[in-house]
Tab-separated table of C-alpha atoms and ligand atoms in Angstrom:
chain	number	residue	atom	x	y	z
A	1	MET	CA	13.808	-98.661	110.015
A	2	GLU	CA	14.004	-94.747	109.699
A	3	SER	CA	11.226	-92.385	110.422
A	4	ARG	CA	10.865	-91.617	106.836
A	5	GLN	CA	10.788	-95.122	105.853
A	6	TYR	CA	8.334	-96.209	108.339
A	7	PHE	CA	5.953	-93.471	107.488
A	8	ASP	CA	5.598	-93.986	103.625
A	9	THR	CA	4.975	-97.776	104.426
A	10	VAL	CA	1.977	-96.761	106.709
A	11	ALA	CA	0.996	-93.830	105.024
A	12	PRO	CA	-2.049	-95.648	102.754
A	13	GLN	CA	-3.120	-97.628	106.661
A	14	TRP	CA	-2.852	-93.841	108.549
A	15	ASP	CA	-5.990	-92.705	108.861
A	16	ASN	CA	-7.669	-96.044	110.221
A	17	LEU	CA	-4.547	-96.435	112.927
A	18	ARG	CA	-5.056	-93.231	113.961
A	19	ILE	CA	-8.555	-94.175	114.862
A	20	GLY	CA	-7.477	-96.362	117.286
A	21	PHE	CA	-4.301	-94.382	118.251
A	22	PHE	CA	-6.373	-91.363	119.550
A	23	SER	CA	-9.480	-89.729	118.850
A	24	GLU	CA	-10.802	-85.990	117.759
A	25	ALA	CA	-10.671	-84.291	120.635
A	26	VAL	CA	-6.764	-84.139	120.616
A	27	ARG	CA	-6.692	-81.720	117.792
A	28	GLU	CA	-10.023	-79.637	118.987
A	29	LYS	CA	-7.994	-79.152	122.447
A	30	ALA	CA	-4.828	-77.951	119.789
A	31	PHE	CA	-7.775	-75.709	117.962
A	32	THR	CA	-9.247	-74.169	121.728
A	33	VAL	CA	-6.042	-73.603	123.027
A	34	ALA	CA	-4.669	-71.498	119.834
A	35	GLY	CA	-7.639	-69.800	119.503
A	36	VAL	CA	-8.196	-70.645	116.128
A	37	GLU	CA	-10.450	-68.052	113.654
A	38	PRO	CA	-11.476	-68.740	110.025
A	39	GLY	CA	-9.761	-67.084	107.296
A	40	ARG	CA	-6.240	-67.106	109.078
A	41	LEU	CA	-2.778	-69.404	107.941
A	42	ALA	CA	-1.522	-72.488	109.610
A	43	ALA	CA	1.075	-74.449	109.328
A	44	ASP	CA	0.403	-78.291	109.846
A	45	ILE	CA	4.257	-79.598	111.063
A	46	GLY	CA	4.333	-83.209	110.834
A	47	ALA	CA	0.705	-83.302	109.033
A	48	GLY	CA	0.597	-87.294	108.136
A	49	ALA	CA	-2.692	-88.069	106.480
A	50	GLY	CA	-3.731	-84.584	107.553
A	51	PHE	CA	-5.324	-84.851	110.863
A	52	VAL	CA	-4.908	-81.815	111.550
A	53	THR	CA	-5.372	-80.384	108.813
A	54	GLU	CA	-8.664	-81.552	107.870
A	55	GLY	CA	-9.312	-80.315	111.322
A	56	LEU	CA	-8.287	-76.590	109.815
A	57	LEU	CA	-10.144	-77.018	106.879
A	58	GLU	CA	-13.405	-77.855	108.449
A	59	ARG	CA	-12.609	-74.493	110.789
A	60	GLY	CA	-12.119	-72.069	107.710
A	61	LEU	CA	-8.248	-71.674	107.648
A	62	ARG	CA	-5.566	-71.945	105.194
A	63	VAL	CA	-2.974	-74.386	105.499
A	64	ILE	CA	0.222	-75.590	104.698
A	65	ALA	CA	1.040	-78.871	105.219
A	66	ILE	CA	4.682	-79.894	105.903
A	67	ASP	CA	6.060	-84.064	106.306
A	68	LEU	CA	9.440	-85.753	105.621
A	69	SER	CA	6.882	-88.342	104.220
A	70	ALA	CA	6.206	-87.841	100.525
A	71	ALA	CA	3.665	-91.024	101.288
A	72	MET	CA	1.937	-89.043	103.744
A	73	LEU	CA	1.345	-86.041	101.513
A	74	ALA	CA	-0.207	-88.072	98.541
A	75	GLU	CA	-2.506	-89.050	101.089
A	76	MET	CA	-3.493	-85.391	102.163
A	77	LYS	CA	-3.329	-84.779	98.272
A	78	ARG	CA	-5.814	-88.018	97.477
A	79	LYS	CA	-8.266	-86.367	99.887
A	80	PHE	CA	-8.061	-82.884	100.407
A	81	GLY	CA	-7.012	-82.543	96.363
A	82	GLU	CA	-4.896	-79.971	94.637
A	83	GLY	CA	-5.064	-76.172	94.483
A	84	GLY	CA	-7.889	-75.628	97.243
A	85	ALA	CA	-7.152	-74.539	101.065
A	86	VAL	CA	-4.318	-76.613	101.465
A	87	GLU	CA	-0.617	-76.427	100.121
A	88	TYR	CA	1.785	-79.979	100.513
A	89	ARG	CA	5.540	-78.961	101.114
A	90	ILE	CA	8.010	-81.928	101.944
A	91	GLY	CA	10.215	-80.563	105.050
A	92	GLU	CA	12.611	-81.346	107.378
A	93	ALA	CA	11.997	-80.573	110.815
A	94	GLU	CA	15.110	-77.993	111.901
A	95	SER	CA	14.535	-76.382	108.323
A	96	LEU	CA	11.167	-75.840	107.531
A	97	PRO	CA	10.508	-74.896	104.023
A	98	LEU	CA	8.751	-71.500	105.182
A	99	GLU	CA	9.565	-67.923	105.404
A	100	ASP	CA	9.983	-66.622	108.798
A	101	SER	CA	7.168	-64.825	110.085
A	102	SER	CA	4.599	-65.991	107.820
A	103	VAL	CA	1.983	-67.651	109.224
A	104	ASP	CA	-0.933	-67.029	112.334
A	105	TYR	CA	-0.538	-70.746	114.007
A	106	VAL	CA	1.567	-73.464	113.801
A	107	PHE	CA	0.523	-76.953	115.170
A	108	ALA	CA	2.141	-80.661	115.538
A	109	ASN	CA	0.372	-83.419	116.674
A	110	MET	CA	2.090	-86.442	117.531
A	111	TYR	CA	5.503	-85.518	115.599
A	112	LEU	CA	7.399	-84.141	118.602
A	113	HIS	CA	8.313	-87.511	119.916
A	114	HIS	CA	10.061	-88.279	116.340
A	115	VAL	CA	12.439	-85.170	115.964
A	116	ASP	CA	15.749	-85.663	116.554
A	117	SER	CA	16.324	-82.474	118.487
A	118	PRO	CA	13.151	-81.485	119.961
A	119	PRO	CA	14.193	-77.801	121.499
A	120	ALA	CA	15.517	-77.453	117.746
A	121	ALA	CA	12.233	-78.121	116.232
A	122	ILE	CA	10.761	-75.654	118.186
A	123	ARG	CA	12.625	-73.117	117.568
A	124	GLU	CA	12.507	-73.723	113.958
A	125	MET	CA	8.434	-73.788	114.910
A	126	ALA	CA	8.591	-70.259	116.597
A	127	ARG	CA	10.893	-68.927	113.613
A	128	ILE	CA	7.825	-69.249	111.275
A	129	LEU	CA	4.996	-68.040	113.149
A	130	LYS	CA	4.011	-63.943	113.156
A	131	PRO	CA	4.048	-62.237	115.607
A	132	GLY	CA	1.052	-62.297	117.753
A	133	GLY	CA	1.054	-65.826	116.000
A	134	ARG	CA	0.071	-69.111	118.568
A	135	LEU	CA	1.749	-72.634	118.565
A	136	ALA	CA	0.180	-75.512	120.224
A	137	ILE	CA	1.815	-78.659	120.719
A	138	THR	CA	0.091	-82.258	121.153
A	139	ASP	CA	2.076	-84.979	121.902
A	140	LEU	CA	2.522	-87.858	124.787
A	141	ASP	CA	3.850	-87.207	128.109
A	142	ARG	CA	6.805	-89.676	129.533
A	143	HIS	CA	6.332	-93.336	128.960
A	144	ASP	CA	8.141	-96.374	129.330
A	145	TYR	CA	6.832	-98.599	126.783
A	146	ASP	CA	10.042	-99.691	124.866
A	147	PHE	CA	7.774	-101.028	122.086
A	148	LEU	CA	6.478	-97.836	120.995
A	149	ARG	CA	10.219	-97.249	119.931
A	150	THR	CA	10.665	-100.808	118.491
A	151	GLU	CA	7.674	-100.983	116.310
A	152	HIS	CA	6.245	-97.621	116.213
A	153	CYS	CA	9.556	-95.826	115.016
A	154	ASP	CA	9.167	-93.205	118.183
A	155	ARG	CA	12.653	-91.561	118.827
A	156	TRP	CA	11.749	-90.377	122.488
A	157	MET	CA	9.641	-91.957	124.874
A	158	GLY	CA	7.549	-89.226	125.776
A	159	PHE	CA	8.360	-85.976	127.104
A	160	ASP	CA	8.742	-84.622	130.782
A	161	ARG	CA	6.184	-81.112	130.534
A	162	PRO	CA	8.899	-78.475	132.636
A	163	ASP	CA	11.528	-79.363	129.534
A	164	VAL	CA	8.460	-79.235	126.963
A	165	ALA	CA	7.888	-76.324	128.665
A	166	ARG	CA	11.290	-74.665	129.008
A	167	TRP	CA	12.243	-75.176	125.202
A	168	LEU	CA	8.884	-72.744	124.088
A	169	THR	CA	10.338	-70.172	126.226
A	170	GLU	CA	13.840	-70.473	125.107
A	171	ALA	CA	12.889	-70.014	121.798
A	172	GLY	CA	11.291	-66.621	122.616
A	173	LEU	CA	7.552	-67.425	123.368
A	174	VAL	CA	5.550	-65.959	125.650
A	175	ASP	CA	2.264	-66.792	127.501
A	176	VAL	CA	3.507	-70.622	127.790
A	177	GLU	CA	0.975	-72.933	128.974
A	178	ILE	CA	1.076	-76.689	129.225
A	179	ASP	CA	-2.946	-79.150	129.874
A	180	CYS	CA	-4.047	-81.931	129.462
A	181	VAL	CA	-5.857	-82.864	126.491
A	182	GLY	CA	-7.830	-85.232	128.488
A	183	GLU	CA	-7.327	-88.497	126.340
A	184	ASN	CA	-4.681	-91.172	126.292
A	185	CYS	CA	-2.843	-92.392	122.847
A	186	CYS	CA	-3.602	-96.459	123.097
A	187	ALA	CA	-1.352	-98.747	121.150
A	188	ALA	CA	-1.436	-102.636	121.195
A	189	SER	CA	1.966	-104.085	120.530
A	190	GLN	CA	2.217	-106.472	117.442
A	191	SER	CA	4.957	-108.578	119.405
A	192	GLY	CA	3.501	-109.008	122.457
A	193	CYS	CA	4.518	-106.474	124.530
A	194	GLY	CA	1.409	-105.112	125.822
A	195	ASN	CA	-0.975	-102.235	125.512
A	196	ALA	CA	0.691	-98.730	125.376
A	197	SER	CA	-1.841	-96.333	127.369
A	198	VAL	CA	-0.454	-92.600	127.485
A	199	SER	CA	-1.405	-89.346	128.868
A	200	ILE	CA	-1.472	-86.425	126.126
A	201	PHE	CA	-0.198	-82.702	126.913
A	202	VAL	CA	-1.333	-80.066	124.933
A	203	ALA	CA	1.736	-76.868	124.932
A	204	SER	CA	1.092	-73.392	123.715
A	205	GLY	CA	2.576	-70.361	123.410
A	206	THR	CA	2.552	-67.285	121.660
A	207	LEU	CA	5.424	-64.695	119.945
A	208	PRO	CA	5.763	-61.817	121.028
B	301	SAM	C1	2.971	-89.603	114.375
B	301	SAM	S1	2.736	-89.510	112.557
B	301	SAM	C2	1.823	-88.130	112.326
B	301	SAM	C3	0.820	-87.473	111.813
B	301	SAM	C4	-0.207	-86.489	112.333
B	301	SAM	N1	0.089	-85.462	112.299
B	301	SAM	C5	-1.531	-86.917	112.539
B	301	SAM	O1	-2.000	-86.309	113.920
B	301	SAM	O2	-1.939	-88.393	112.217
B	301	SAM	C6	4.262	-87.890	112.976
B	301	SAM	C7	4.688	-87.177	111.060
B	301	SAM	O3	5.788	-86.644	111.250
B	301	SAM	C8	6.162	-87.188	110.321
B	301	SAM	N2	7.931	-86.851	110.931
B	301	SAM	C9	8.668	-87.295	111.685
B	301	SAM	N3	9.603	-86.786	111.676
B	301	SAM	C10	10.015	-86.242	111.012
B	301	SAM	C11	10.712	-84.710	110.433
B	301	SAM	N4	11.666	-85.147	111.298
B	301	SAM	N5	10.399	-84.071	109.692
B	301	SAM	C12	9.406	-83.856	109.728
B	301	SAM	N6	8.581	-84.886	109.790
B	301	SAM	C13	8.747	-85.729	110.336
B	301	SAM	C14	6.157	-88.212	109.897
B	301	SAM	O4	6.645	-88.779	108.319
B	301	SAM	C15	4.448	-88.755	110.625
B	301	SAM	O5	4.246	-88.705	108.823
């Protein structure tokens, strides 16, 4: 099953599934490393049903939520409404529907391991940052749970942190840091392939 079809199918259950995968501590860590301030504009890339967006709204930011799945964005609209602090845009990793230098922060939680080219996706996220803007990516460390590819449509089996740091640097970001979030992403196989438990990193950088 391709990614869009998979996420369109799971969209109505995503919030419940997410609770079993990881907690609010993941977005809180991303907000802390990014240094979010109320009144600013953030992009939530691969926004899904709005896990990161919800936390940003609670902190008084405006959000542009981008995802390839119309069903995921429909879930967000149901929860957050239209015409308020969230704008919803259908978009693809390598051609985000945003002007250059347009947002103060970019967040991407559990998105990078789904895209075709992680370095290209990171370059595109850097492109939309204003000078001084901050990027924070939360994603999985490298693992060997193959069922996450077959059952959850993952494209990459996590990442080596030095690769992610290099991709941020090559995208023109400075003050690049990678840290532990301090919790694991957990998922049980539906076909008897065991239970995955994978540590989560947060990668951050600033556009000069
Ligand atoms: C694992 S979900 C994470 C959703 C949300 N960020 C969260 O933390 O709950 C990954 C999301 O990325 C979106 N996605 C996957 N590949 C994408 C791509 N190439 N371009 C844009 N969005 C993509 C999916 O539709 C899905 O909503």
